[in-house]
Amino acid sequence: MATLFNTKKKDIVVLRSQHVFGRYVGSCHTLLDCPEASRMHATVTWNGSRWLLQDNSSNGTFVNGAKIKPSLKWHITARDELQFGSLNTDVWQVQDDNP
């Protein structure tokens, strides 16, 4: 099962087949406490063969320190590091990318 590890808070998140990150309590699976994060910031989806990250935010999503293009689906793999909203936020490391 795919997992992300928050290197600052030491939290582990098990990804759902469609997993939403953001600040909105009613619709997000993983809540982000960063003020730069959007209410529904990004989605990670299993497409049957790999995990895809899609940024839906105003301030951006970063993979390994590089900002990804909004609305495009980005393939993520084990050891990738994700940040939501800013490079000054928590780092989420992809620990396992199994289905």
PDB file of C-alpha atoms in Angstrom:
ATOM      1  CA  MET A   1       0.000   0.000   0.000  1.00  0.00           C
ATOM      2  CA  ALA A   2       1.229   3.481  -0.842  1.00  0.00           C
ATOM      3  CA  THR A   3       2.309   5.675   2.055  1.00  0.00           C
ATOM      4  CA  LEU A   4       3.554   9.220   2.549  1.00  0.00           C
ATOM      5  CA  PHE A   5       5.652  10.260   5.549  1.00  0.00           C
ATOM      6  CA  ASN A   6       5.595  13.805   6.946  1.00  0.00           C
ATOM      7  CA  THR A   7       9.256  14.340   7.847  1.00  0.00           C
ATOM      8  CA  LYS A   8       8.477  17.161  10.311  1.00  0.00           C
ATOM      9  CA  LYS A   9       5.493  15.753  12.193  1.00  0.00           C
ATOM     10  CA  LYS A  10       6.472  12.086  11.738  1.00  0.00           C
ATOM     11  CA  ASP A  11       2.959  11.271  10.468  1.00  0.00           C
ATOM     12  CA  ILE A  12       2.318   8.432   8.036  1.00  0.00           C
ATOM     13  CA  VAL A  13      -0.576   8.657   5.572  1.00  0.00           C
ATOM     14  CA  VAL A  14      -1.890   5.641   3.683  1.00  0.00           C
ATOM     15  CA  LEU A  15      -3.097   6.814   0.290  1.00  0.00           C
ATOM     16  CA  ARG A  16      -6.613   6.070  -0.902  1.00  0.00           C
ATOM     17  CA  SER A  17      -7.140   5.321  -4.597  1.00  0.00           C
ATOM     18  CA  GLN A  18      -8.173   8.989  -4.900  1.00  0.00           C
ATOM     19  CA  HIS A  19      -6.660  11.035  -2.068  1.00  0.00           C
ATOM     20  CA  VAL A  20      -7.260  14.779  -1.576  1.00  0.00           C
ATOM     21  CA  PHE A  21      -4.868  17.101   0.293  1.00  0.00           C
ATOM     22  CA  GLY A  22      -5.967  20.530   1.470  1.00  0.00           C
ATOM     23  CA  ARG A  23      -7.310  22.773   4.239  1.00  0.00           C
ATOM     24  CA  TYR A  24     -11.025  21.986   3.814  1.00  0.00           C
ATOM     25  CA  VAL A  25     -12.148  19.670   6.627  1.00  0.00           C
ATOM     26  CA  GLY A  26     -15.279  18.467   4.826  1.00  0.00           C
ATOM     27  CA  SER A  27     -13.641  17.232   1.613  1.00  0.00           C
ATOM     28  CA  CYS A  28      -9.966  16.420   2.237  1.00  0.00           C
ATOM     29  CA  HIS A  29      -8.493  13.126   3.364  1.00  0.00           C
ATOM     30  CA  THR A  30      -5.283  14.737   4.620  1.00  0.00           C
ATOM     31  CA  LEU A  31      -5.518  18.198   6.153  1.00  0.00           C
ATOM     32  CA  LEU A  32      -2.750  20.701   5.522  1.00  0.00           C
ATOM     33  CA  ASP A  33      -2.116  23.381   8.143  1.00  0.00           C
ATOM     34  CA  CYS A  34      -0.036  25.604   5.873  1.00  0.00           C
ATOM     35  CA  PRO A  35      -1.687  28.996   5.188  1.00  0.00           C
ATOM     36  CA  GLU A  36      -0.399  28.873   1.584  1.00  0.00           C
ATOM     37  CA  ALA A  37      -2.285  25.623   0.939  1.00  0.00           C
ATOM     38  CA  SER A  38      -5.616  25.816  -0.874  1.00  0.00           C
ATOM     39  CA  ARG A  39      -8.861  24.410   0.505  1.00  0.00           C
ATOM     40  CA  MET A  40      -8.629  21.497  -1.958  1.00  0.00           C
ATOM     41  CA  HIS A  41      -4.967  21.760  -2.868  1.00  0.00           C
ATOM     42  CA  ALA A  42      -3.942  18.578  -4.710  1.00  0.00           C
ATOM     43  CA  THR A  43      -5.116  15.067  -5.522  1.00  0.00           C
ATOM     44  CA  VAL A  44      -3.147  11.835  -5.703  1.00  0.00           C
ATOM     45  CA  THR A  45      -4.846   9.140  -7.799  1.00  0.00           C
ATOM     46  CA  TRP A  46      -4.069   5.496  -8.599  1.00  0.00           C
ATOM     47  CA  ASN A  47      -4.688   4.994 -12.336  1.00  0.00           C
ATOM     48  CA  GLY A  48      -4.278   1.203 -12.328  1.00  0.00           C
ATOM     49  CA  SER A  49      -0.530   1.189 -12.901  1.00  0.00           C
ATOM     50  CA  ARG A  50       0.954   4.220 -11.109  1.00  0.00           C
ATOM     51  CA  TRP A  51       0.297   7.101  -8.719  1.00  0.00           C
ATOM     52  CA  LEU A  52      -0.449  10.503 -10.252  1.00  0.00           C
ATOM     53  CA  LEU A  53      -0.338  13.874  -8.478  1.00  0.00           C
ATOM     54  CA  GLN A  54      -2.449  16.770  -9.740  1.00  0.00           C
ATOM     55  CA  ASP A  55      -2.105  20.306  -8.421  1.00  0.00           C
ATOM     56  CA  ASN A  56      -5.401  22.207  -8.105  1.00  0.00           C
ATOM     57  CA  SER A  57      -4.088  25.129  -6.068  1.00  0.00           C
ATOM     58  CA  SER A  58      -3.281  28.819  -6.289  1.00  0.00           C
ATOM     59  CA  ASN A  59       0.218  28.622  -4.781  1.00  0.00           C
ATOM     60  CA  GLY A  60       1.483  25.404  -6.311  1.00  0.00           C
ATOM     61  CA  THR A  61       2.651  21.908  -5.464  1.00  0.00           C
ATOM     62  CA  PHE A  62       6.301  20.907  -5.492  1.00  0.00           C
ATOM     63  CA  VAL A  63       7.933  17.542  -6.277  1.00  0.00           C
ATOM     64  CA  ASN A  64      11.572  17.272  -5.238  1.00  0.00           C
ATOM     65  CA  GLY A  65      11.765  21.063  -4.973  1.00  0.00           C
ATOM     66  CA  ALA A  66      10.373  21.780  -8.450  1.00  0.00           C
ATOM     67  CA  LYS A  67       6.942  23.334  -8.961  1.00  0.00           C
ATOM     68  CA  ILE A  68       4.707  21.135 -11.089  1.00  0.00           C
ATOM     69  CA  LYS A  69       2.376  22.560 -13.722  1.00  0.00           C
ATOM     70  CA  PRO A  70      -1.193  23.107 -12.507  1.00  0.00           C
ATOM     71  CA  SER A  71      -3.824  20.616 -13.658  1.00  0.00           C
ATOM     72  CA  LEU A  72      -1.270  18.242 -15.236  1.00  0.00           C
ATOM     73  CA  LYS A  73      -0.888  14.772 -13.745  1.00  0.00           C
ATOM     74  CA  TRP A  74       2.612  14.096 -12.419  1.00  0.00           C
ATOM     75  CA  HIS A  75       3.871  10.533 -11.863  1.00  0.00           C
ATOM     76  CA  ILE A  76       5.205  10.121  -8.308  1.00  0.00           C
ATOM     77  CA  THR A  77       7.383   7.277  -7.078  1.00  0.00           C
ATOM     78  CA  ALA A  78       9.072   6.091  -3.894  1.00  0.00           C
ATOM     79  CA  ARG A  79      11.500   8.627  -2.378  1.00  0.00           C
ATOM     80  CA  ASP A  80       9.868  11.622  -4.104  1.00  0.00           C
ATOM     81  CA  GLU A  81       9.349  14.576  -1.768  1.00  0.00           C
ATOM     82  CA  LEU A  82       6.117  16.588  -1.979  1.00  0.00           C
ATOM     83  CA  GLN A  83       5.337  20.044  -0.619  1.00  0.00           C
ATOM     84  CA  PHE A  84       2.003  21.813  -0.811  1.00  0.00           C
ATOM     85  CA  GLY A  85       1.709  25.611  -1.146  1.00  0.00           C
ATOM     86  CA  SER A  86       5.338  26.595  -0.560  1.00  0.00           C
ATOM     87  CA  LEU A  87       8.863  25.248  -0.281  1.00  0.00           C
ATOM     88  CA  ASN A  88       8.774  26.387   3.373  1.00  0.00           C
ATOM     89  CA  THR A  89       6.123  23.835   4.355  1.00  0.00           C
ATOM     90  CA  ASP A  90       6.210  20.269   5.614  1.00  0.00           C
ATOM     91  CA  VAL A  91       7.925  17.720   3.397  1.00  0.00           C
ATOM     92  CA  TRP A  92       5.910  14.606   2.557  1.00  0.00           C
ATOM     93  CA  GLN A  93       8.137  11.759   1.397  1.00  0.00           C
ATOM     94  CA  VAL A  94       6.683   8.950  -0.729  1.00  0.00           C
ATOM     95  CA  GLN A  95       7.827   5.891   1.215  1.00  0.00           C
ATOM     96  CA  ASP A  96       5.957   3.215  -0.696  1.00  0.00           C
ATOM     97  CA  ASP A  97       4.365   3.440  -4.123  1.00  0.00           C
ATOM     98  CA  ASN A  98       2.691   0.018  -4.261  1.00  0.00           C
ATOM     99  CA  PRO A  99      -1.014  -0.108  -5.194  1.00  0.00           C
TER     100      PRO A  99
END
